[in-house]
Coordinates of C-alpha atoms in Angstrom, one line a residue:
X1 CA -4.2 -242.9 -102.3
X2 CA -2.5 -239.5 -102.1
X3 CA -5.3 -237.8 -104.0
X4 CA -7.9 -239.4 -101.7
X5 CA -6.1 -238.1 -98.6
X6 CA -5.7 -234.7 -100.2
X7 CA -9.5 -234.5 -100.7
X8 CA -10.0 -235.0 -96.9
X9 CA -7.7 -232.2 -95.9
X10 CA -8.3 -229.8 -98.8
X11 CA -10.3 -227.4 -96.7
X12 CA -8.2 -227.5 -93.6
X13 CA -5.3 -225.4 -92.3
X14 CA -2.6 -227.7 -93.7
X15 CA -4.1 -227.7 -97.2
X16 CA -1.1 -225.6 -98.5
X17 CA 1.2 -228.4 -97.2
X18 CA -1.1 -231.1 -98.4
X19 CA 1.5 -233.0 -100.4
X20 CA 3.8 -233.2 -97.4
X21 CA 1.1 -234.1 -94.8
X22 CA -0.4 -236.7 -97.1
X23 CA 3.0 -238.4 -97.5
X24 CA 3.5 -238.3 -93.7
X25 CA 0.1 -239.8 -93.0
X26 CA 0.4 -242.6 -95.6
X27 CA 3.9 -243.5 -94.5
X28 CA 2.9 -243.6 -90.9
X29 CA -0.1 -245.8 -91.5
X30 CA 1.8 -248.2 -93.7
X31 CA 4.5 -248.5 -91.1
X32 CA 2.2 -249.4 -88.2
X33 CA 0.0 -251.8 -90.3
X34 CA 0.7 -255.4 -89.7
X35 CA -0.9 -258.4 -91.5
X36 CA -1.6 -261.9 -90.1
X37 CA 1.9 -263.1 -91.0
X38 CA 3.5 -260.6 -88.6
X39 CA 1.5 -261.6 -85.6
X40 CA 1.9 -265.4 -85.2
X41 CA 1.8 -267.1 -88.7
X42 CA -1.6 -268.4 -87.9
X43 CA -2.1 -272.0 -89.0
X44 CA 1.2 -272.0 -91.0
X45 CA 0.4 -269.1 -93.1
X46 CA -3.4 -269.3 -93.1
X47 CA -5.6 -266.4 -92.2
X48 CA -9.1 -266.7 -90.6
X49 CA -10.5 -266.1 -94.1
X50 CA -8.5 -269.0 -95.6
X51 CA -5.0 -269.6 -96.7
X52 CA -3.1 -266.6 -98.1
X53 CA -2.5 -266.7 -101.9
X54 CA 0.7 -265.6 -103.4
X55 CA -0.9 -263.3 -105.9
X56 CA -3.2 -261.3 -103.5
X57 CA -1.4 -258.9 -101.0
X58 CA -2.0 -259.7 -97.3
X59 CA -4.9 -257.9 -95.8
X60 CA -4.0 -255.8 -92.7
X61 CA -4.8 -257.4 -89.4
X62 CA -4.2 -254.4 -87.2
X63 CA -3.6 -250.7 -87.8
X64 CA -3.4 -249.0 -84.4
X65 CA -2.4 -245.5 -85.2
X66 CA -3.5 -244.3 -81.7
X67 CA -1.1 -246.6 -79.9
X68 CA 1.9 -247.1 -82.3
X69 CA 2.0 -243.9 -84.3
X70 CA 2.9 -241.2 -81.8
X71 CA 3.0 -237.5 -82.8
X72 CA 5.8 -235.5 -81.2
X73 CA 5.4 -231.7 -81.5
X74 CA 8.6 -229.6 -81.1
X75 CA 8.1 -225.8 -81.8
X76 CA 10.9 -223.7 -83.3
X77 CA 11.4 -224.8 -86.9
X78 CA 9.7 -224.8 -90.3
X79 CA 6.7 -227.1 -91.1
X80 CA 8.6 -228.5 -94.1
X81 CA 11.1 -230.1 -91.7
X82 CA 8.4 -232.5 -90.3
X83 CA 9.1 -236.1 -91.0
X84 CA 8.2 -239.7 -90.1
X85 CA 11.0 -241.6 -88.2
X86 CA 11.6 -245.2 -89.1
X87 CA 11.7 -245.9 -85.4
X88 CA 10.9 -244.2 -82.1
X89 CA 11.8 -240.9 -80.5
X90 CA 11.7 -240.2 -76.7
X91 CA 12.1 -237.1 -74.6
X92 CA 14.8 -238.6 -72.5
X93 CA 18.5 -238.2 -71.8
X94 CA 21.1 -240.7 -70.5
X95 CA 21.3 -241.2 -66.7
X96 CA 25.1 -240.8 -66.4
X97 CA 27.2 -238.3 -68.3
X98 CA 29.9 -240.9 -69.1
X99 CA 27.5 -243.1 -71.0
X100 CA 27.6 -243.3 -74.8
X101 CA 25.2 -241.0 -76.8
X102 CA 25.6 -242.7 -80.1
X103 CA 25.5 -246.5 -80.8
X104 CA 25.2 -248.2 -84.1
X105 CA 23.3 -251.5 -84.2
X106 CA 22.7 -251.6 -80.5
X107 CA 21.5 -254.6 -78.5
X108 CA 18.6 -253.3 -76.5
X109 CA 17.0 -254.7 -73.3
X110 CA 13.6 -253.4 -72.1
X111 CA 12.6 -253.8 -68.5
X112 CA 9.5 -253.1 -66.4
X113 CA 11.3 -253.3 -63.0
X114 CA 13.5 -251.0 -60.9
X115 CA 17.2 -251.5 -60.9
X116 CA 17.3 -250.6 -57.2
X117 CA 17.3 -252.4 -53.9
X118 CA 13.9 -253.7 -52.9
X119 CA 12.0 -251.6 -50.5
X120 CA 9.3 -252.8 -48.1
X121 CA 5.7 -252.7 -49.3
X122 CA 4.7 -250.6 -46.2
X123 CA 6.5 -248.9 -43.4
X124 CA 9.4 -251.1 -42.3
X125 CA 11.2 -250.8 -39.0
X126 CA 14.6 -252.5 -38.3
X127 CA 16.2 -252.8 -34.9
X128 CA 20.0 -252.9 -35.0
X129 CA 22.0 -253.9 -32.0
X130 CA 25.6 -253.4 -33.3
X131 CA 27.4 -251.6 -36.1
X132 CA 28.2 -254.8 -38.0
X133 CA 24.5 -255.4 -38.6
X134 CA 24.1 -252.0 -40.2
X135 CA 27.1 -252.6 -42.5
X136 CA 25.6 -256.0 -43.4
X137 CA 22.3 -254.3 -44.4
X138 CA 24.2 -251.9 -46.7
X139 CA 26.2 -254.8 -48.1
X140 CA 23.1 -256.8 -48.9
X141 CA 21.6 -253.9 -50.8
X142 CA 24.7 -253.5 -52.9
X143 CA 24.8 -257.3 -53.5
X144 CA 21.2 -257.2 -54.6
X145 CA 21.8 -254.4 -57.1
X146 CA 25.0 -256.1 -58.4
X147 CA 23.2 -259.4 -58.9
X148 CA 20.6 -257.6 -61.0
X149 CA 23.2 -255.8 -63.1
X150 CA 25.2 -259.1 -63.6
X151 CA 22.1 -260.8 -64.9
X152 CA 21.6 -258.0 -67.4
X153 CA 25.3 -257.7 -68.4
X154 CA 25.5 -261.4 -69.1
X155 CA 23.6 -260.8 -72.3
X156 CA 26.1 -258.1 -73.4
X157 CA 23.6 -255.3 -74.1
X158 CA 24.5 -251.9 -75.4
X159 CA 21.3 -250.1 -74.2
X160 CA 19.1 -250.8 -71.2
X161 CA 15.7 -249.0 -71.0
X162 CA 13.5 -249.4 -67.9
X163 CA 10.1 -247.9 -66.9
X164 CA 11.3 -247.6 -63.3
X165 CA 14.3 -246.0 -61.6
X166 CA 18.0 -246.9 -61.9
X167 CA 20.1 -246.5 -58.7
X168 CA 23.5 -244.8 -58.6
X169 CA 25.2 -248.1 -58.0
X170 CA 23.6 -249.7 -61.0
X171 CA 24.7 -246.7 -63.1
X172 CA 28.2 -247.3 -61.9
X173 CA 28.2 -250.9 -63.1
X174 CA 26.7 -250.0 -66.4
X175 CA 29.3 -247.3 -67.0
X176 CA 32.1 -249.8 -66.2
X177 CA 30.6 -252.2 -68.8
X178 CA 30.1 -249.4 -71.4
X179 CA 26.3 -249.8 -71.3
X180 CA 23.9 -246.9 -71.8
X181 CA 20.8 -246.7 -69.6
X182 CA 17.5 -244.8 -69.8
X183 CA 15.1 -244.7 -66.9
X184 CA 11.5 -243.8 -66.2
X185 CA 10.3 -244.3 -69.7
X186 CA 6.5 -244.3 -70.2
X187 CA 4.7 -247.6 -70.6
X188 CA 3.3 -246.5 -74.0
X189 CA 6.8 -245.5 -75.2
X190 CA 8.2 -248.8 -74.0
X191 CA 5.6 -250.7 -76.0
X192 CA 6.4 -248.8 -79.1
X193 CA 10.2 -249.4 -78.7
X194 CA 9.5 -253.2 -78.2
X195 CA 7.5 -253.3 -81.4
X196 CA 10.1 -251.2 -83.4
X197 CA 13.3 -253.0 -82.3
X198 CA 11.9 -256.6 -81.8
X199 CA 12.5 -256.7 -78.1
X200 CA 10.4 -258.2 -75.3
X201 CA 9.6 -256.2 -72.1
X202 CA 10.8 -258.3 -69.1
X203 CA 9.4 -257.9 -65.6
X204 CA 12.2 -259.7 -63.7
X205 CA 15.9 -259.5 -64.6
X206 CA 16.2 -263.2 -63.7
X207 CA 13.9 -264.1 -66.6
X208 CA 16.0 -262.5 -69.3
X209 CA 17.0 -264.6 -72.2
X210 CA 18.7 -264.0 -75.5
X211 CA 15.4 -263.9 -77.4
X212 CA 14.3 -260.9 -75.3
X213 CA 17.1 -258.7 -76.7
X214 CA 16.1 -256.4 -79.4
X215 CA 18.5 -256.2 -82.4
X216 CA 16.3 -254.5 -85.0
X217 CA 17.5 -250.9 -84.4
X218 CA 20.1 -249.5 -86.7
X219 CA 21.1 -246.4 -84.8
X220 CA 20.7 -245.0 -81.2
X221 CA 21.7 -241.4 -80.7
X222 CA 20.7 -238.5 -78.4
X223 CA 20.3 -235.0 -79.9
X224 CA 19.6 -231.7 -78.3
X225 CA 16.7 -229.8 -79.9
X226 CA 16.1 -226.4 -78.3
X227 CA 16.7 -226.8 -74.6
X228 CA 15.8 -230.5 -74.3
X229 CA 17.5 -233.7 -75.1
X230 CA 15.7 -236.3 -77.3
X231 CA 16.6 -240.0 -77.8
X232 CA 16.3 -241.4 -81.3
X233 CA 16.0 -245.1 -82.1
X234 CA 16.0 -245.1 -85.9
X235 CA 17.0 -247.1 -89.0
X236 CA 15.0 -250.0 -87.7
X237 CA 14.9 -253.1 -90.0
X238 CA 11.1 -253.7 -89.7
X239 CA 9.5 -251.1 -87.6
X240 CA 5.9 -251.7 -86.7
X241 CA 5.8 -248.5 -84.7
X242 CA 6.8 -245.0 -85.6
X243 CA 7.1 -241.4 -84.4
X244 CA 5.8 -238.5 -86.5
X245 CA 8.1 -235.5 -85.7
X246 CA 6.1 -232.2 -86.3
X247 CA 7.9 -228.9 -86.4
X248 CA 6.3 -225.5 -86.5
X249 CA 6.5 -221.9 -85.4
X250 CA 4.2 -222.2 -82.3
X251 CA 2.3 -224.7 -80.2
X252 CA -1.1 -223.5 -81.4
X253 CA -0.2 -224.2 -85.0
X254 CA 1.3 -227.6 -84.1
X255 CA -1.9 -228.6 -82.3
X256 CA -3.9 -227.7 -85.4
X257 CA -1.5 -229.6 -87.7
X258 CA -1.8 -232.6 -85.4
X259 CA -5.6 -232.6 -85.5
X260 CA -5.6 -232.4 -89.3
X261 CA -2.9 -235.1 -89.5
X262 CA -5.0 -237.4 -87.4
X263 CA -7.9 -237.0 -89.9
X264 CA -5.6 -237.8 -92.8
X265 CA -4.3 -240.9 -91.0
X266 CA -7.8 -242.1 -90.2
X267 CA -8.8 -241.8 -93.9
X268 CA -5.7 -243.8 -95.0
X269 CA -6.4 -246.4 -92.3
X270 CA -10.1 -246.8 -93.4
X271 CA -9.1 -247.3 -97.0
X272 CA -6.4 -249.9 -96.2
X273 CA -9.0 -251.9 -94.2
X274 CA -11.7 -251.5 -96.8
X275 CA -10.2 -250.8 -100.2
X276 CA -13.4 -249.5 -101.9
X277 CA -14.1 -245.9 -102.8
X278 CA -17.2 -243.9 -103.7
X279 CA -17.3 -240.7 -105.8
X280 CA -17.6 -237.6 -103.6
X281 CA -19.3 -234.2 -104.2
X282 CA -22.8 -235.6 -103.5
X283 CA -22.6 -238.0 -106.5
X284 CA -23.2 -241.1 -104.3
X285 CA -26.1 -239.6 -102.4
X286 CA -27.7 -238.4 -105.6
X287 CA -27.4 -241.8 -107.3
X288 CA -28.9 -243.5 -104.3
X289 CA -31.7 -240.9 -104.2
X290 CA -32.6 -241.5 -107.9
X291 CA -32.6 -245.3 -107.5
X292 CA -34.8 -245.1 -104.3
X293 CA -37.3 -242.8 -106.1
X294 CA -37.4 -245.3 -109.0
X295 CA -37.9 -248.2 -106.5
X296 CA -40.8 -246.3 -104.8
X297 CA -42.7 -246.2 -108.0
X298 CA -42.7 -250.0 -108.2
X299 CA -44.1 -250.3 -104.6
X300 CA -47.8 -249.8 -103.9
X301 CA -49.5 -248.3 -100.9
X302 CA -47.9 -247.0 -97.7
X303 CA -44.8 -249.1 -98.2
X304 CA -43.5 -246.7 -100.8
X305 CA -43.3 -243.7 -98.4
X306 CA -40.0 -244.7 -96.6
X307 CA -38.4 -245.0 -100.0
X308 CA -39.5 -241.5 -101.0
X309 CA -38.6 -240.0 -97.6
X310 CA -35.0 -241.4 -97.7
X311 CA -34.7 -240.3 -101.4
X312 CA -35.6 -236.7 -100.4
X313 CA -33.2 -236.8 -97.5
X314 CA -30.3 -237.9 -99.6
X315 CA -30.6 -234.8 -101.8
X316 CA -29.6 -232.7 -98.8
X317 CA -25.9 -233.3 -99.4
X318 CA -25.7 -232.0 -103.0
X319 CA -28.2 -229.2 -102.2
X320 CA -26.0 -228.0 -99.3
X321 CA -22.9 -228.1 -101.5
X322 CA -24.6 -226.0 -104.1
X323 CA -25.8 -223.5 -101.6
X324 CA -22.4 -223.2 -100.0
X325 CA -20.9 -222.5 -103.5
X326 CA -23.5 -219.7 -104.0
X327 CA -25.2 -221.4 -107.1
X328 CA -28.9 -221.9 -107.7
X329 CA -30.0 -225.2 -106.0
X330 CA -33.0 -225.9 -108.3
X331 CA -31.2 -225.4 -111.5
X332 CA -28.0 -227.3 -110.6
X333 CA -30.0 -230.2 -109.0
X334 CA -32.1 -230.5 -112.1
X335 CA -28.9 -230.7 -114.2
X336 CA -27.4 -233.2 -111.8
X337 CA -30.4 -235.4 -112.0
X338 CA -30.3 -235.3 -115.8
X339 CA -26.6 -236.4 -115.8
X340 CA -27.4 -239.2 -113.4
X341 CA -30.3 -240.3 -115.4
X342 CA -28.0 -240.8 -118.4
X343 CA -26.1 -243.4 -116.4
X344 CA -23.4 -241.1 -115.1
X345 CA -23.5 -242.1 -111.5
X346 CA -20.1 -240.5 -110.8
X347 CA -21.4 -236.9 -111.6
X348 CA -21.4 -234.6 -108.6
X349 CA -21.1 -231.0 -107.5
X350 CA -17.9 -228.9 -107.6
X351 CA -17.8 -227.5 -104.1
X352 CA -15.9 -224.3 -105.3
X353 CA -17.9 -223.3 -108.2
X354 CA -21.2 -225.2 -107.8
X355 CA -21.0 -226.7 -111.3
X356 CA -21.8 -230.2 -112.2
X357 CA -18.6 -232.2 -112.9
X358 CA -17.5 -235.8 -113.3
X359 CA -15.9 -236.9 -110.0
X360 CA -13.7 -239.4 -111.8
X361 CA -12.0 -236.5 -113.7
X362 CA -12.2 -234.1 -110.8
X363 CA -10.5 -236.5 -108.4
X364 CA -12.8 -236.4 -105.3
X365 CA -13.3 -239.8 -103.7
X366 CA -14.5 -240.9 -100.3
X367 CA -14.0 -244.3 -98.5
X368 CA -17.0 -246.6 -98.9
X369 CA -16.8 -247.7 -95.3
X370 CA -17.5 -244.1 -94.0
X371 CA -20.3 -243.6 -96.5
X372 CA -22.0 -246.9 -95.5
X373 CA -21.6 -246.2 -91.8
X374 CA -23.1 -242.7 -92.1
X375 CA -26.2 -244.0 -94.0
X376 CA -26.7 -246.8 -91.5
X377 CA -26.4 -244.4 -88.5
X378 CA -28.9 -242.0 -90.1
X379 CA -31.5 -244.8 -90.7
X380 CA -31.1 -246.3 -87.3
X381 CA -31.4 -242.8 -85.6
X382 CA -34.6 -242.2 -87.6
X383 CA -36.0 -245.5 -86.5
X384 CA -35.1 -244.8 -82.9
X385 CA -37.0 -241.5 -82.9
X386 CA -40.0 -243.0 -84.6
X387 CA -40.3 -245.6 -81.8
X388 CA -40.7 -242.8 -79.2
X389 CA -44.4 -242.6 -78.4
X390 CA -44.3 -239.8 -75.9
X391 CA -41.9 -237.8 -73.7
X392 CA -42.4 -237.8 -70.0
X393 CA -41.0 -234.6 -68.4
X394 CA -40.1 -235.1 -64.7
X395 CA -40.0 -232.1 -62.3
X396 CA -37.6 -231.8 -59.4
X397 CA -38.9 -232.2 -55.8
X398 CA -38.3 -228.5 -55.2
X399 CA -40.4 -227.4 -58.2
X400 CA -43.1 -229.9 -57.3
X401 CA -43.3 -228.6 -53.7
X402 CA -43.4 -224.9 -54.9
X403 CA -46.3 -225.7 -57.2
X404 CA -48.3 -227.4 -54.5
X405 CA -47.8 -224.5 -52.1
X406 CA -48.9 -222.1 -54.8
X407 CA -52.0 -224.2 -55.4
X408 CA -52.9 -224.2 -51.7
X409 CA -52.7 -220.4 -51.5
X410 CA -55.1 -220.0 -54.5
X411 CA -57.7 -222.2 -52.8

């Protein structure tokens, strides 16, 4: 698997750190991958394809690297210090300086509601006739916030994270109960925290139950990196979400590393979904070209022309590799055909030297899913273009009016 990912980033900027980046990509994809048994134990351990056998490993049901494998880029350190966290990292600090910054095995509650007094949906006007009414309004607001905090503190949490705001009064109650609070967390980050620690995001504090509390996190701590504070929720028991922490000398280099890392993770994801490989270096295209040319000889009439056309088109890949290496296309292609004719369908072109080598020994492989999709897309695009009978060019009204005026003048 590592060698397969290395072949996908071998010509990119991070090729000199290929071992590190391949390890990061593979670990991140394996962390966020979940099989059918993780989601809901469908039909008591049965998958849509049938019951799971004990000998075969579970096939991945979902690998959402875009949503659950977030890349955080922090400039100011060496690239070798990049790592995959077994949890989630946020660019957040505690809301009150007296709250704890380090908690081991915290009980975590995730909220999607504000811990503040309720405001009117639109502009609200209140007429007050005496001073007691004004004091009663302030008292009701405090009672409302206290009731929400009591509902949360009844479950004895260590950490409360909400996507909305936390009022000063709520912070006061949390500090008295020795509870840490984080506010205004992004929705995407909250979803990743819920998946990593095993908590459930609750919309109303009155609906909180013991099963909504997340206990899968091993360590909560806040560290200062550079000028900013970052929250780390790590040492999770079974994290199905992760954060890839990238370090580098500048933002431009970090952006380039992120793009290359996304390519590496996509390759790992495709192979985990479809665990079948094809030899690279133009070997697969050349083998298909030779078989199609042989098939064309057994077909009579006009029907053999599509076979020949696709066979010729397939040779473009190895020919381009040979030209890029600076070798002679005619000589190398003839030698490659001879090796393929002997039955060596894994023989391809070395992209560096232009020589004909066995891809099994050279170690260049490609996912079968990508190869199949590229061939299907090429054939469908060719069919689409062949269906076009004519192209109708439309002129704008201004051009048409100018042409008619010019014609009138000539007459």
